CSV table of C-alpha atoms in Angstrom, one decimal:
chain,number,residue,atom,x,y,z
A,7,UNK,CA,88.0,87.4,99.8
A,8,UNK,CA,88.1,90.9,101.4
A,9,UNK,CA,88.9,93.7,99.0
A,10,UNK,CA,90.3,97.2,99.7
A,11,UNK,CA,89.7,99.9,97.0
A,12,UNK,CA,91.8,103.0,96.6
A,13,UNK,CA,91.7,105.7,93.9
A,14,UNK,CA,94.7,105.3,91.6
A,15,UNK,CA,95.7,108.9,91.9
A,16,UNK,CA,95.2,112.1,93.8
A,17,UNK,CA,96.7,115.6,93.5
A,18,UNK,CA,97.0,118.5,95.8
A,19,UNK,CA,98.7,121.9,95.9
A,20,UNK,CA,101.5,122.6,98.4
A,21,UNK,CA,100.1,123.8,101.7
A,22,UNK,CA,96.7,122.3,101.1
A,23,UNK,CA,95.2,119.2,102.6
A,24,UNK,CA,95.2,115.8,100.9
A,25,UNK,CA,92.7,113.1,101.7
A,26,UNK,CA,93.3,109.6,100.4
A,27,UNK,CA,90.5,107.0,100.8
A,28,UNK,CA,90.5,103.3,101.3
A,29,UNK,CA,87.1,101.5,100.8
A,30,UNK,CA,86.1,98.1,102.1
A,31,UNK,CA,83.0,96.3,103.4
A,32,UNK,CA,82.5,97.4,107.0
A,33,UNK,CA,86.1,98.5,107.1
A,34,UNK,CA,85.2,100.5,110.2
A,35,UNK,CA,85.3,97.3,112.2
A,36,UNK,CA,88.9,96.6,111.2
A,37,UNK,CA,92.1,98.3,112.1
A,38,UNK,CA,93.6,100.1,109.1
A,39,UNK,CA,97.3,100.9,108.6
A,40,UNK,CA,98.8,103.2,106.0
A,41,UNK,CA,102.2,103.2,104.3
A,42,UNK,CA,104.1,105.8,102.3
A,43,UNK,CA,106.3,104.6,99.5
A,44,UNK,CA,108.6,106.9,97.6
A,45,UNK,CA,110.1,105.8,94.2
A,46,UNK,CA,112.7,103.1,94.6
A,47,UNK,CA,112.3,102.9,98.3
A,48,UNK,CA,110.6,100.5,100.7
A,49,UNK,CA,107.3,101.5,102.2
A,50,UNK,CA,107.3,103.3,105.5
A,51,UNK,CA,104.5,103.0,108.1
A,52,UNK,CA,102.9,106.4,108.6
A,53,UNK,CA,99.6,105.6,110.5
A,54,UNK,CA,98.6,102.4,112.3
A,55,UNK,CA,95.5,101.3,114.1
A,56,UNK,CA,93.4,103.8,112.1
A,57,UNK,CA,94.9,106.9,113.6
A,58,UNK,CA,98.1,106.3,115.6
A,59,UNK,CA,101.4,107.6,114.4
A,60,UNK,CA,104.8,105.9,114.8
A,61,UNK,CA,107.5,107.9,116.4
A,62,UNK,CA,109.1,110.2,113.9
A,63,UNK,CA,106.1,110.7,111.7
A,64,UNK,CA,104.9,114.3,111.5
A,65,UNK,CA,101.6,115.3,113.1
A,66,UNK,CA,100.5,116.4,109.6
A,67,UNK,CA,99.7,112.8,109.0
A,68,UNK,CA,96.4,111.6,110.5
A,69,UNK,CA,93.8,108.9,109.9
A,70,UNK,CA,90.2,108.1,110.5
A,71,UNK,CA,88.0,105.0,109.8
A,72,UNK,CA,84.2,104.6,109.9
A,73,UNK,CA,81.6,102.7,108.0
A,74,UNK,CA,82.9,101.5,104.7
A,75,UNK,CA,85.7,104.1,104.3
A,76,UNK,CA,89.1,104.8,105.9
A,77,UNK,CA,90.9,108.1,105.2
A,78,UNK,CA,94.5,109.2,105.4
A,79,UNK,CA,94.7,113.0,105.8
A,80,UNK,CA,97.9,114.9,105.1
A,81,UNK,CA,97.7,118.5,106.3
A,82,UNK,CA,99.9,121.3,105.0
A,83,UNK,CA,101.2,119.1,102.2
A,84,UNK,CA,104.9,119.5,101.2
A,85,UNK,CA,106.7,118.5,98.0
A,86,UNK,CA,108.3,115.7,99.9
A,87,UNK,CA,104.9,114.1,100.5
A,88,UNK,CA,104.7,113.1,96.9
A,89,UNK,CA,104.6,109.3,97.0
A,90,UNK,CA,102.4,106.2,96.7
A,91,UNK,CA,100.2,105.5,99.7
A,92,UNK,CA,99.0,102.0,100.5
A,93,UNK,CA,96.3,101.0,103.0
A,94,UNK,CA,96.3,97.6,104.7
A,95,UNK,CA,94.2,95.5,107.0
A,96,UNK,CA,94.3,92.1,108.6
A,97,UNK,CA,91.2,90.1,107.8
A,98,UNK,CA,90.7,87.9,110.9
A,99,UNK,CA,88.1,85.7,109.2
A,100,UNK,CA,90.6,84.4,106.6
A,101,UNK,CA,93.8,85.3,108.6
A,102,UNK,CA,95.0,87.1,105.6
A,103,UNK,CA,96.8,90.4,105.1
A,104,UNK,CA,95.1,92.6,102.5
A,105,UNK,CA,96.6,95.7,100.8
A,106,UNK,CA,94.8,98.3,98.7
A,107,UNK,CA,96.0,98.9,95.2
A,108,UNK,CA,97.8,102.1,96.2
A,109,UNK,CA,97.2,105.8,95.5
A,110,UNK,CA,99.8,108.0,93.8
A,111,UNK,CA,99.8,111.4,95.4
A,112,UNK,CA,101.1,114.2,93.2
A,113,UNK,CA,102.0,117.6,94.7
A,114,UNK,CA,101.2,120.2,92.0
B,12,UNK,CA,117.7,100.4,115.7
B,13,UNK,CA,116.3,97.3,114.2
B,14,UNK,CA,117.6,96.6,110.6
B,15,UNK,CA,116.5,94.0,108.1
B,16,UNK,CA,118.5,93.1,105.0
B,17,UNK,CA,117.5,90.8,102.1
B,18,UNK,CA,120.0,88.7,100.2
B,19,UNK,CA,119.9,86.2,97.4
B,20,UNK,CA,120.1,85.7,93.6
B,21,UNK,CA,118.6,88.5,91.5
B,22,UNK,CA,117.9,86.1,88.6
B,23,UNK,CA,116.1,82.8,88.7
B,24,UNK,CA,115.2,80.5,85.8
B,25,UNK,CA,111.6,79.5,85.2
B,26,UNK,CA,110.5,76.4,87.0
B,27,UNK,CA,113.3,76.7,89.5
B,28,UNK,CA,113.3,77.7,93.2
B,29,UNK,CA,113.6,81.3,94.4
B,30,UNK,CA,115.5,81.5,97.7
B,31,UNK,CA,116.0,84.6,99.8
B,32,UNK,CA,117.3,85.3,103.3
B,33,UNK,CA,116.6,88.2,105.6
B,34,UNK,CA,119.3,89.1,108.2
B,35,UNK,CA,118.0,90.8,111.3
B,36,UNK,CA,120.3,93.1,113.3
B,37,UNK,CA,119.9,95.5,116.2
B,38,UNK,CA,117.2,93.5,117.9
B,39,UNK,CA,115.9,90.1,119.0
B,40,UNK,CA,113.9,87.7,116.8
B,41,UNK,CA,112.4,86.0,119.8
B,42,UNK,CA,109.9,88.8,120.7
B,43,UNK,CA,106.5,87.4,121.6
B,44,UNK,CA,104.8,90.3,120.0
B,45,UNK,CA,106.1,90.0,116.5
B,46,UNK,CA,106.1,87.8,113.5
B,47,UNK,CA,108.6,88.0,110.6
B,48,UNK,CA,107.6,87.8,107.0
B,49,UNK,CA,107.8,88.6,103.3
B,50,UNK,CA,105.9,91.0,101.0
B,51,UNK,CA,106.5,91.4,97.3
B,52,UNK,CA,105.8,94.0,94.7
B,53,UNK,CA,105.8,93.3,91.0
B,54,UNK,CA,107.2,96.2,88.9
B,55,UNK,CA,104.6,99.0,88.7
B,56,UNK,CA,102.1,97.2,90.9
B,57,UNK,CA,100.8,97.0,94.4
B,58,UNK,CA,102.0,95.1,97.5
B,59,UNK,CA,101.3,91.4,98.0
B,60,UNK,CA,101.7,89.6,101.4
B,61,UNK,CA,103.5,86.3,101.0
B,62,UNK,CA,103.5,84.9,104.5
B,63,UNK,CA,104.8,85.2,108.1
B,64,UNK,CA,106.8,83.1,110.6
B,65,UNK,CA,107.0,83.2,114.4
B,66,UNK,CA,110.3,82.6,116.2
B,67,UNK,CA,109.0,79.2,117.2
B,68,UNK,CA,108.6,78.2,113.5
B,69,UNK,CA,104.8,78.6,113.2
B,70,UNK,CA,103.9,79.9,109.8
B,71,UNK,CA,101.0,81.7,108.1
B,72,UNK,CA,100.8,81.9,104.3
B,73,UNK,CA,98.9,83.7,101.6
B,74,UNK,CA,96.4,81.0,100.5
B,75,UNK,CA,97.0,81.8,96.8
B,76,UNK,CA,100.8,81.1,97.2
B,77,UNK,CA,100.7,78.5,100.0
B,78,UNK,CA,101.3,75.5,97.7
B,79,UNK,CA,104.6,76.9,96.5
B,80,UNK,CA,106.0,78.9,99.5
B,81,UNK,CA,108.0,77.9,102.6
B,82,UNK,CA,109.2,80.4,105.2
B,83,UNK,CA,111.5,79.2,108.0
B,84,UNK,CA,113.4,80.9,110.8
B,85,UNK,CA,116.9,80.5,112.3
B,86,UNK,CA,117.0,82.5,115.5
B,87,UNK,CA,120.4,81.3,116.5
B,88,UNK,CA,121.8,83.1,113.5
B,89,UNK,CA,119.2,85.9,113.5
B,90,UNK,CA,117.8,85.3,110.1
B,91,UNK,CA,114.7,83.9,108.3
B,92,UNK,CA,114.3,82.7,104.8
B,93,UNK,CA,111.9,82.4,101.9
B,94,UNK,CA,111.6,79.7,99.2
B,95,UNK,CA,109.2,79.8,96.3
B,96,UNK,CA,109.0,76.7,94.1
B,97,UNK,CA,108.2,76.4,90.4
B,98,UNK,CA,108.6,80.1,89.7
B,99,UNK,CA,107.3,81.8,86.6
B,100,UNK,CA,107.6,85.3,85.2
B,101,UNK,CA,104.6,86.3,87.4
B,102,UNK,CA,106.9,85.9,90.4
B,103,UNK,CA,109.2,88.7,89.2
B,104,UNK,CA,109.0,91.3,91.9
B,105,UNK,CA,110.8,93.3,94.5
B,106,UNK,CA,110.8,91.1,97.6
B,107,UNK,CA,110.8,92.8,101.1
B,108,UNK,CA,111.4,91.2,104.4
B,109,UNK,CA,109.4,92.7,107.2
B,110,UNK,CA,108.6,92.6,110.9
B,111,UNK,CA,104.9,92.2,111.7
B,112,UNK,CA,103.3,93.5,115.0
B,113,UNK,CA,101.0,91.1,116.8
B,114,UNK,CA,98.1,92.8,118.7
B,115,UNK,CA,94.4,92.8,119.3
B,116,UNK,CA,92.4,94.6,116.7
B,117,UNK,CA,89.4,96.7,117.5
B,118,UNK,CA,87.1,93.7,117.1
B,119,UNK,CA,89.0,91.8,119.8
B,120,UNK,CA,90.8,89.4,117.5
B,121,UNK,CA,94.5,88.8,118.2
B,122,UNK,CA,96.6,88.6,115.1
B,123,UNK,CA,99.1,90.2,112.9
B,124,UNK,CA,98.5,93.9,112.4
B,125,UNK,CA,100.9,96.3,110.7
B,126,UNK,CA,104.4,95.9,109.4
B,127,UNK,CA,106.7,98.3,111.3
B,128,UNK,CA,110.1,97.5,109.9
B,129,UNK,CA,111.0,96.7,106.3
B,130,UNK,CA,114.2,95.7,104.5
B,131,UNK,CA,115.3,97.8,101.5
B,132,UNK,CA,114.0,95.2,99.1
B,133,UNK,CA,115.6,93.1,96.5
B,134,UNK,CA,114.6,92.7,92.9
B,135,UNK,CA,114.2,89.1,91.7
B,136,UNK,CA,113.7,88.5,88.0
B,137,UNK,CA,112.4,85.2,86.7
B,138,UNK,CA,113.8,84.7,83.2
B,139,UNK,CA,115.6,82.2,81.1
């Protein structure tokens, strides 16, 4: 079955840029979606279809996807961006939804 | 604004059946572009897709849970439900109901893409 690999943790100083990766075999051929989850809350969609943002999500959140790696980029990081971030794809060959293991972003 | 709200028992005995309902308000369940479904998250762990249902009743399930899971929809009362049979401690998790967007992906396949609306989640503990 298809596997998505995320680093368990990442850290960044306020005002800097955070990059969170999501690895998978030929993930560039799939549409990748990203969710932000703060403690005790439900996940919130922040990027869909590799690089589109839902309404209400700041432009600081962006995404890219090529080859075997998709990346969520958060520019000008704020304390409120501290959260777990999950990547997700739909594997058409198995008709399954796949989530990465999640990355805990710490704002120093 | 679409809202989803889970309801059901917070404690289930081992070997029994877990039953949850998701009430949908602020929108129609009969959209042709969306499925409805369930995702769970064991304490301290990642997200796991359980399955999805279309307003017609068509379903798709996680192959690893398929033998124990049923999802069904009641559009007249604007809700859908989840049943998980023969539960064990491994089924302890926060259960989220979600709306799933249907669209073509970049490879040209039509299917469920992202989850754009989530309920607040409900913790279900399996314990005697």
